Short mmCIF file of C-alpha atoms in Angstrom, two decimals:
data_model
loop_
_atom_site.label_atom_id
_atom_site.label_comp_id
_atom_site.label_asym_id
_atom_site.label_seq_id
_atom_site.Cartn_x
_atom_site.Cartn_y
_atom_site.Cartn_z
CA MET A 14 11.42 30.57 1.82
CA SER A 15 9.50 27.25 1.98
CA CYS A 16 8.17 26.38 5.82
CA PHE A 17 8.83 22.33 6.82
CA SER A 18 6.32 19.70 5.80
CA LEU A 19 6.02 16.90 7.78
CA THR A 20 4.63 14.91 5.00
CA GLN A 21 6.67 16.04 2.67
CA SER A 22 9.82 14.31 4.26
CA LYS A 23 7.75 10.79 5.78
CA ASN A 24 7.21 11.36 1.46
CA SER A 25 11.28 11.01 1.49
CA CYS A 26 11.36 8.46 3.72
CA HIS A 27 9.25 6.31 1.58
CA ARG A 28 11.48 7.68 -1.65
CA SER A 29 14.53 5.64 -0.01
CA THR A 30 12.74 3.38 0.64
CA PHE A 31 11.48 2.30 -2.52
CA ALA A 32 14.94 2.83 -3.84
CA ARG A 33 16.00 0.56 -1.10
CA ALA A 34 13.97 -2.14 -2.28
CA GLY A 35 15.71 -1.91 -5.38
CA LEU A 36 13.01 0.59 -7.73
CA ARG A 37 13.43 3.37 -9.80
CA SER A 38 10.67 5.60 -10.87
CA ALA A 39 9.99 5.86 -14.28
CA ILE A 40 7.74 7.56 -16.82
CA THR A 41 6.07 6.39 -19.98
CA ASP A 42 4.33 7.90 -22.56
CA LEU A 43 1.45 6.28 -23.67
CA LYS A 44 1.27 7.62 -27.12
CA ASP A 45 -2.23 8.25 -27.23
CA GLY A 46 -2.51 11.75 -27.66
CA GLY A 47 -2.08 12.58 -24.10
CA THR A 48 -1.41 9.95 -21.40
CA THR A 49 1.29 9.86 -19.25
CA MET A 50 2.29 6.83 -16.60
CA HIS A 51 4.63 6.93 -13.80
CA CYS A 52 5.41 3.77 -12.18
CA TRP A 53 8.25 2.39 -9.37
CA VAL A 54 10.01 -0.51 -11.56
CA PRO A 55 13.13 -2.57 -11.22
CA GLN A 56 16.64 -1.23 -11.58
CA SER A 57 16.96 -4.45 -12.83
CA PRO A 58 14.53 -7.26 -13.06
CA ASN A 59 15.49 -10.97 -12.19
CA PRO A 60 14.16 -12.95 -15.07
CA SER A 61 14.06 -16.10 -12.96
CA LYS A 62 11.04 -14.15 -10.78
CA PRO A 63 7.49 -13.84 -11.51
CA ASN A 64 5.58 -10.39 -11.38
CA LEU A 65 3.94 -8.67 -9.29
CA LEU A 66 1.74 -5.29 -9.41
CA LEU A 67 0.51 -3.05 -6.77
CA ILE A 68 -2.57 -1.37 -7.82
CA HIS A 69 -3.14 1.68 -5.34
CA GLY A 70 -6.63 3.34 -3.89
CA LEU A 71 -7.89 7.49 -3.59
CA GLY A 72 -6.02 8.93 -0.60
CA LEU A 73 -2.70 8.38 0.11
CA ASN A 74 -0.14 8.01 -2.84
CA ALA A 75 1.32 4.45 -3.95
CA MET A 76 4.30 5.23 -1.78
CA TRP A 77 2.75 5.44 1.65
CA GLN A 78 0.16 2.29 0.84
CA PHE A 79 2.80 -0.25 0.09
CA ALA A 80 5.80 0.86 1.62
CA ASP A 81 5.24 -1.36 4.00
CA LEU A 82 4.47 -4.27 1.89
CA LEU A 83 7.78 -4.39 -0.23
CA ARG A 84 9.59 -5.79 1.72
CA HIS A 85 7.53 -8.47 2.20
CA VAL A 86 7.42 -9.36 -1.31
CA THR A 87 10.39 -7.80 -3.20
CA PRO A 88 12.51 -10.69 -2.31
CA HIS A 89 9.89 -13.32 -4.50
CA TYR A 90 8.61 -10.45 -7.16
CA ASN A 91 9.44 -8.37 -9.50
CA VAL A 92 7.37 -4.84 -8.29
CA TYR A 93 5.87 -2.64 -9.85
CA VAL A 94 4.39 0.28 -8.71
CA PRO A 95 2.29 2.70 -10.80
CA ASP A 96 0.48 5.58 -9.97
CA LEU A 97 -2.67 5.25 -11.34
CA VAL A 98 -4.10 8.18 -14.03
CA PHE A 99 -4.42 11.24 -12.09
CA PHE A 100 -2.69 10.25 -9.11
CA GLY A 101 1.26 11.06 -8.66
CA ASP A 102 2.97 11.86 -12.09
CA SER A 103 -0.35 10.14 -13.95
CA TYR A 104 -1.89 11.83 -16.40
CA THR A 105 -4.21 11.92 -19.24
CA THR A 106 -5.78 13.88 -21.64
CA GLN A 107 -8.40 11.46 -22.27
CA PRO A 108 -11.90 11.77 -21.31
CA ASP A 109 -12.58 8.20 -19.56
CA ARG A 110 -12.80 8.07 -16.44
CA SER A 111 -13.17 4.71 -16.36
CA ASP A 112 -11.59 1.62 -14.11
CA SER A 113 -11.57 -0.06 -16.91
CA PHE A 114 -9.56 2.80 -19.63
CA GLN A 115 -7.44 2.73 -15.98
CA ALA A 116 -6.87 -0.48 -15.94
CA GLU A 117 -6.15 -0.57 -19.87
CA CYS A 118 -3.36 2.50 -19.18
CA VAL A 119 -1.79 0.15 -16.22
CA MET A 120 -0.74 -2.66 -18.73
CA GLN A 121 -0.05 -0.31 -21.60
CA ALA A 122 2.57 1.03 -18.85
CA MET A 123 3.56 -2.92 -17.92
CA GLU A 124 3.97 -3.48 -21.89
CA ALA A 125 6.09 -0.91 -22.00
CA HIS A 126 8.58 -2.25 -19.20
CA SER A 127 8.05 -5.84 -21.30
CA VAL A 128 6.22 -7.42 -18.52
CA ARG A 129 3.99 -9.60 -20.08
CA ARG A 130 3.07 -11.82 -17.01
CA LEU A 131 1.78 -10.72 -13.87
CA SER A 132 0.17 -11.47 -10.53
CA LEU A 133 -1.97 -8.13 -8.70
CA VAL A 134 -2.47 -6.55 -5.54
CA GLY A 135 -6.07 -4.09 -5.79
CA LEU A 136 -6.22 -1.92 -2.89
CA SER A 137 -9.91 0.25 -2.54
CA TYR A 138 -9.99 1.66 -6.04
CA GLY A 139 -6.78 0.17 -7.38
CA GLY A 140 -9.19 -3.45 -6.69
CA PHE A 141 -11.36 -2.23 -8.73
CA VAL A 142 -8.63 -1.47 -11.56
CA ALA A 143 -7.01 -5.67 -10.80
CA TYR A 144 -10.14 -7.19 -11.02
CA SER A 145 -10.67 -5.22 -14.46
CA LEU A 146 -7.17 -5.87 -15.54
CA ALA A 147 -7.68 -9.75 -14.75
CA ALA A 148 -11.20 -9.90 -16.50
CA LYS A 149 -9.48 -7.74 -19.63
CA TYR A 150 -6.22 -9.52 -19.71
CA LYS A 151 -6.65 -13.38 -18.54
CA GLU A 152 -3.73 -14.71 -20.11
CA ALA A 153 -1.43 -12.14 -18.45
CA VAL A 154 -2.88 -11.98 -15.10
CA GLU A 155 -1.96 -15.24 -12.66
CA ARG A 156 -3.21 -14.75 -9.68
CA VAL A 157 -5.18 -11.78 -8.48
CA VAL A 158 -6.07 -10.05 -4.65
CA ILE A 159 -8.75 -7.67 -4.28
CA CYS A 160 -8.45 -5.63 -0.74
CA CYS A 161 -12.00 -4.18 0.26
CA ALA A 162 -13.30 -3.26 -3.43
CA ALA A 163 -16.89 -3.46 -3.79
CA VAL A 164 -16.62 -4.75 -7.56
CA CYS A 165 -19.70 -6.64 -7.33
CA LEU A 166 -21.95 -3.44 -6.51
CA GLU A 167 -24.31 -2.52 -8.60
CA GLU A 168 -26.06 1.40 -9.30
CA LYS A 169 -29.48 0.46 -7.68
CA ASP A 170 -27.32 -0.17 -4.43
CA LEU A 171 -26.70 3.35 -4.05
CA ARG A 172 -30.51 4.09 -4.22
CA GLU A 173 -31.55 1.53 -2.10
CA GLY A 174 -29.05 2.58 0.86
CA ALA A 175 -26.20 -0.77 0.90
CA PHE A 176 -24.03 1.94 1.88
CA ARG A 177 -23.60 4.62 4.83
CA ILE A 178 -22.98 7.29 2.34
CA SER A 179 -25.34 6.96 -0.91
CA ASP A 180 -24.46 10.54 -2.24
CA LEU A 181 -21.67 10.49 -4.57
CA ASP A 182 -21.11 14.17 -4.39
CA GLU A 183 -21.20 13.94 -0.36
CA ALA A 184 -18.62 10.34 -0.48
CA ALA A 185 -16.09 12.49 -3.04
CA GLY A 186 -16.22 15.60 -1.22
CA ILE A 187 -15.08 13.10 2.09
CA LEU A 188 -12.74 11.02 -0.11
CA THR A 189 -11.23 13.98 -1.52
CA PRO A 190 -10.92 16.46 1.78
CA GLN A 191 -9.99 19.82 1.50
CA THR A 192 -10.00 20.33 4.81
CA PRO A 193 -8.86 19.71 8.05
CA GLN A 194 -12.24 19.46 9.31
CA LYS A 195 -13.34 16.70 6.12
CA LEU A 196 -10.14 15.23 6.65
CA ARG A 197 -11.22 13.88 10.15
CA GLU A 198 -14.20 12.94 8.60
CA LEU A 199 -12.42 10.88 6.60
CA VAL A 200 -10.51 9.22 8.94
CA ARG A 201 -13.58 8.41 10.89
CA TYR A 202 -15.15 6.77 7.88
CA THR A 203 -12.26 4.66 6.92
CA PHE A 204 -10.84 3.51 10.23
CA PHE A 205 -13.10 0.69 12.76
CA ARG A 206 -10.32 2.08 15.51
CA PRO A 207 -9.20 6.16 14.25
CA PRO A 208 -6.41 8.05 15.29
CA PRO A 209 -7.25 10.90 17.43
CA VAL A 210 -6.57 13.08 14.84
CA TRP A 211 -8.82 15.83 16.38
CA LEU A 212 -6.26 16.07 18.52
CA PHE A 213 -3.64 16.90 15.64
CA PRO A 214 -3.38 20.79 14.77
CA SER A 215 -5.06 22.27 12.06
CA CYS A 216 -1.85 23.32 10.39
CA LEU A 217 -0.33 19.99 10.48
CA LEU A 218 -4.10 18.68 8.68
CA MET A 219 -3.19 21.21 6.32
CA ASP A 220 0.17 20.23 5.59
CA PHE A 221 -1.38 16.56 5.12
CA ILE A 222 -3.90 18.04 2.55
CA GLN A 223 -1.82 20.15 0.72
CA ALA A 224 0.82 17.25 -0.19
CA MET A 225 -1.90 14.13 -1.10
CA PHE A 226 -5.29 15.98 -2.19
CA THR A 227 -4.85 19.07 -3.87
CA GLU A 228 -4.45 18.35 -7.50
CA PHE A 229 -6.78 16.61 -9.80
CA VAL A 230 -9.40 17.17 -7.36
CA GLN A 231 -12.15 17.40 -10.04
CA GLU A 232 -10.77 14.69 -11.53
CA LYS A 233 -10.79 12.22 -9.38
CA LYS A 234 -14.54 13.31 -7.93
CA GLU A 235 -15.21 11.78 -11.27
CA LEU A 236 -13.66 9.00 -10.86
CA ILE A 237 -15.29 7.95 -7.75
CA ARG A 238 -18.49 9.01 -9.94
CA ALA A 239 -17.76 6.39 -12.47
CA VAL A 240 -17.36 3.82 -10.31
CA PRO A 241 -21.26 3.00 -10.26
CA GLN A 242 -22.01 3.99 -13.58
CA ASN A 243 -24.04 1.58 -15.65
CA ARG A 244 -22.47 -1.61 -12.75
CA LYS A 245 -24.78 -4.31 -13.09
CA LEU A 246 -23.49 -7.57 -11.66
CA SER A 247 -25.03 -9.35 -14.72
CA GLU A 248 -22.82 -7.60 -16.85
CA LEU A 249 -19.56 -8.30 -14.42
CA PRO A 250 -17.19 -10.95 -16.03
CA LYS A 251 -15.97 -13.75 -13.94
CA ILE A 252 -12.32 -13.69 -13.85
CA PRO A 253 -10.63 -17.41 -13.79
CA GLN A 254 -7.45 -16.85 -11.82
CA PRO A 255 -7.22 -18.05 -8.27
CA THR A 256 -8.24 -14.80 -6.44
CA PHE A 257 -7.54 -13.66 -2.42
CA ILE A 258 -10.43 -11.36 -1.50
CA ILE A 259 -9.28 -9.37 2.10
CA TRP A 260 -11.63 -7.45 4.40
CA GLY A 261 -12.02 -5.14 7.09
CA GLU A 262 -14.62 -6.38 9.04
CA HIS A 263 -16.84 -3.02 10.34
CA ASP A 264 -15.84 -0.93 6.74
CA GLN A 265 -17.88 1.21 6.13
CA VAL A 266 -16.70 2.75 2.96
CA PHE A 267 -17.72 -0.93 1.48
CA PRO A 268 -19.62 -3.07 3.78
CA VAL A 269 -18.27 -6.71 4.45
CA GLU A 270 -21.31 -8.07 2.53
CA PHE A 271 -19.62 -6.72 -0.67
CA ALA A 272 -16.71 -9.30 -0.21
CA HIS A 273 -18.81 -12.23 0.56
CA LYS A 274 -21.18 -11.11 -2.57
CA LEU A 275 -18.09 -11.59 -4.65
CA LYS A 276 -16.85 -14.00 -3.58
CA ARG A 277 -20.21 -16.21 -4.57
CA HIS A 278 -20.02 -14.10 -8.32
CA VAL A 279 -15.88 -15.62 -8.35
CA GLY A 280 -17.17 -18.62 -7.26
CA GLU A 281 -14.62 -21.70 -6.49
CA ASN A 282 -11.43 -20.17 -6.83
CA ALA A 283 -11.69 -16.98 -4.53
CA GLN A 284 -10.55 -17.45 -0.85
CA LEU A 285 -12.12 -14.84 0.99
CA VAL A 286 -10.96 -13.34 4.83
CA VAL A 287 -12.09 -10.68 7.14
CA ILE A 288 -9.94 -9.12 9.29
CA LYS A 289 -11.74 -8.34 12.74
CA ASP A 290 -11.63 -5.21 14.57
CA ALA A 291 -10.84 -3.59 11.47
CA GLY A 292 -12.32 -0.74 8.80
CA HIS A 293 -11.51 0.46 5.71
CA ALA A 294 -8.17 1.32 5.89
CA LEU A 295 -7.04 -2.28 7.11
CA ASN A 296 -3.73 -1.79 5.62
CA ALA A 297 -3.12 0.89 7.80
CA GLU A 298 -5.40 -0.55 11.14
CA LYS A 299 -3.87 -4.17 10.95
CA PRO A 300 -0.94 -4.08 9.00
CA LYS A 301 0.40 -7.32 10.79
CA GLU A 302 -2.59 -9.39 9.71
CA TYR A 303 -2.92 -8.00 6.09
CA HIS A 304 0.44 -8.43 5.20
CA LYS A 305 0.70 -11.67 6.38
CA HIS A 306 -2.18 -13.16 4.37
CA ILE A 307 -1.00 -11.35 1.03
CA LYS A 308 2.41 -13.12 1.46
CA SER A 309 0.68 -16.71 2.47
CA PHE A 310 -1.15 -16.22 -0.63
CA LEU A 311 1.69 -14.82 -3.34
CA VAL A 312 4.84 -15.96 -1.76
CA ASP A 313 3.75 -19.64 -0.49
CA SER A 314 2.18 -20.84 -3.74
CA LEU A 315 5.77 -20.19 -5.53
CA PRO A 316 7.70 -23.70 -6.33
CA ARG A 317 10.06 -23.82 -4.64
CA SER A 318 13.74 -23.40 -5.57
CA PRO A 319 15.68 -27.18 -4.72
CA GLN A 320 17.74 -26.67 -2.04
CA ILE A 321 22.14 -27.18 -2.37
CA THR A 322 23.43 -28.74 0.98
CA PRO A 323 27.32 -28.04 0.88
CA SER A 324 27.51 -31.63 2.04
CA ALA A 325 26.29 -32.67 -1.91
CA LYS A 326 28.64 -34.31 -4.09
CA PRO A 327 28.24 -34.62 -7.81
CA VAL A 328 26.68 -38.44 -9.14
CA THR A 329 29.95 -39.61 -10.60
CA HIS A 330 29.66 -42.59 -13.23
#
């Protein structure tokens, strides 16, 4: 007899939220000899709406990361929410662990759903994938939102102490917690004002870990180690799309100076907003501001439909 899981119960609530938003679960075989991509896709895509791709970060699954954002964007976009490789139901037998490979897999999944043009939101690790997509598929990507993703980091930054935790193995152990103590450490690391997880019973935290962090642990650690590998700012392409960069003022994972560095690198196409009193998990810590800024960039830019008033009369000749 299985025990009640609070985390799985919350998962079910999020699935219902996605379904009510008009999304359905879809699996795509990329036919490359071993890659399968899961994605939440519109049940009935509206050809008059543009497309929006939401790319999750490490940690909680895509449903937890984007459930609250959906209601702000689904009235205006056909929304697609993939699981990156080694998250949810996405998987590969290929050895490549780069964000570039993740970008290729996501784009192949989008093409399988007949999506040719889209805008992007990339959160944390998803921001690296989003940037790679924008650089690789310039004609397909229209607008880009990068949330707390230090795309401009270089391998030498780790050696030079630019990060609070410079040891990749230590960082990977925190970002893929397997014990209640490590999960508490992760929350303290990613929040400016962390919720009191030290008061939560260990059995509740283990329930959360078993639901979120026990699959593909080694592969996820390999993804983390691959991020800075041979990374040089001089080799990072500049993306041409209008780009919105949003960051937490007190981000301990990727310090805010990397936000300014990214804005300088992208140039005049980039806007930057730094949210006060927020850490790396700004979507959870400051959701109202986070949603307001993303909606402003993505929705306010859309062309307005002509308004037809009830009193309007047809022109006769």
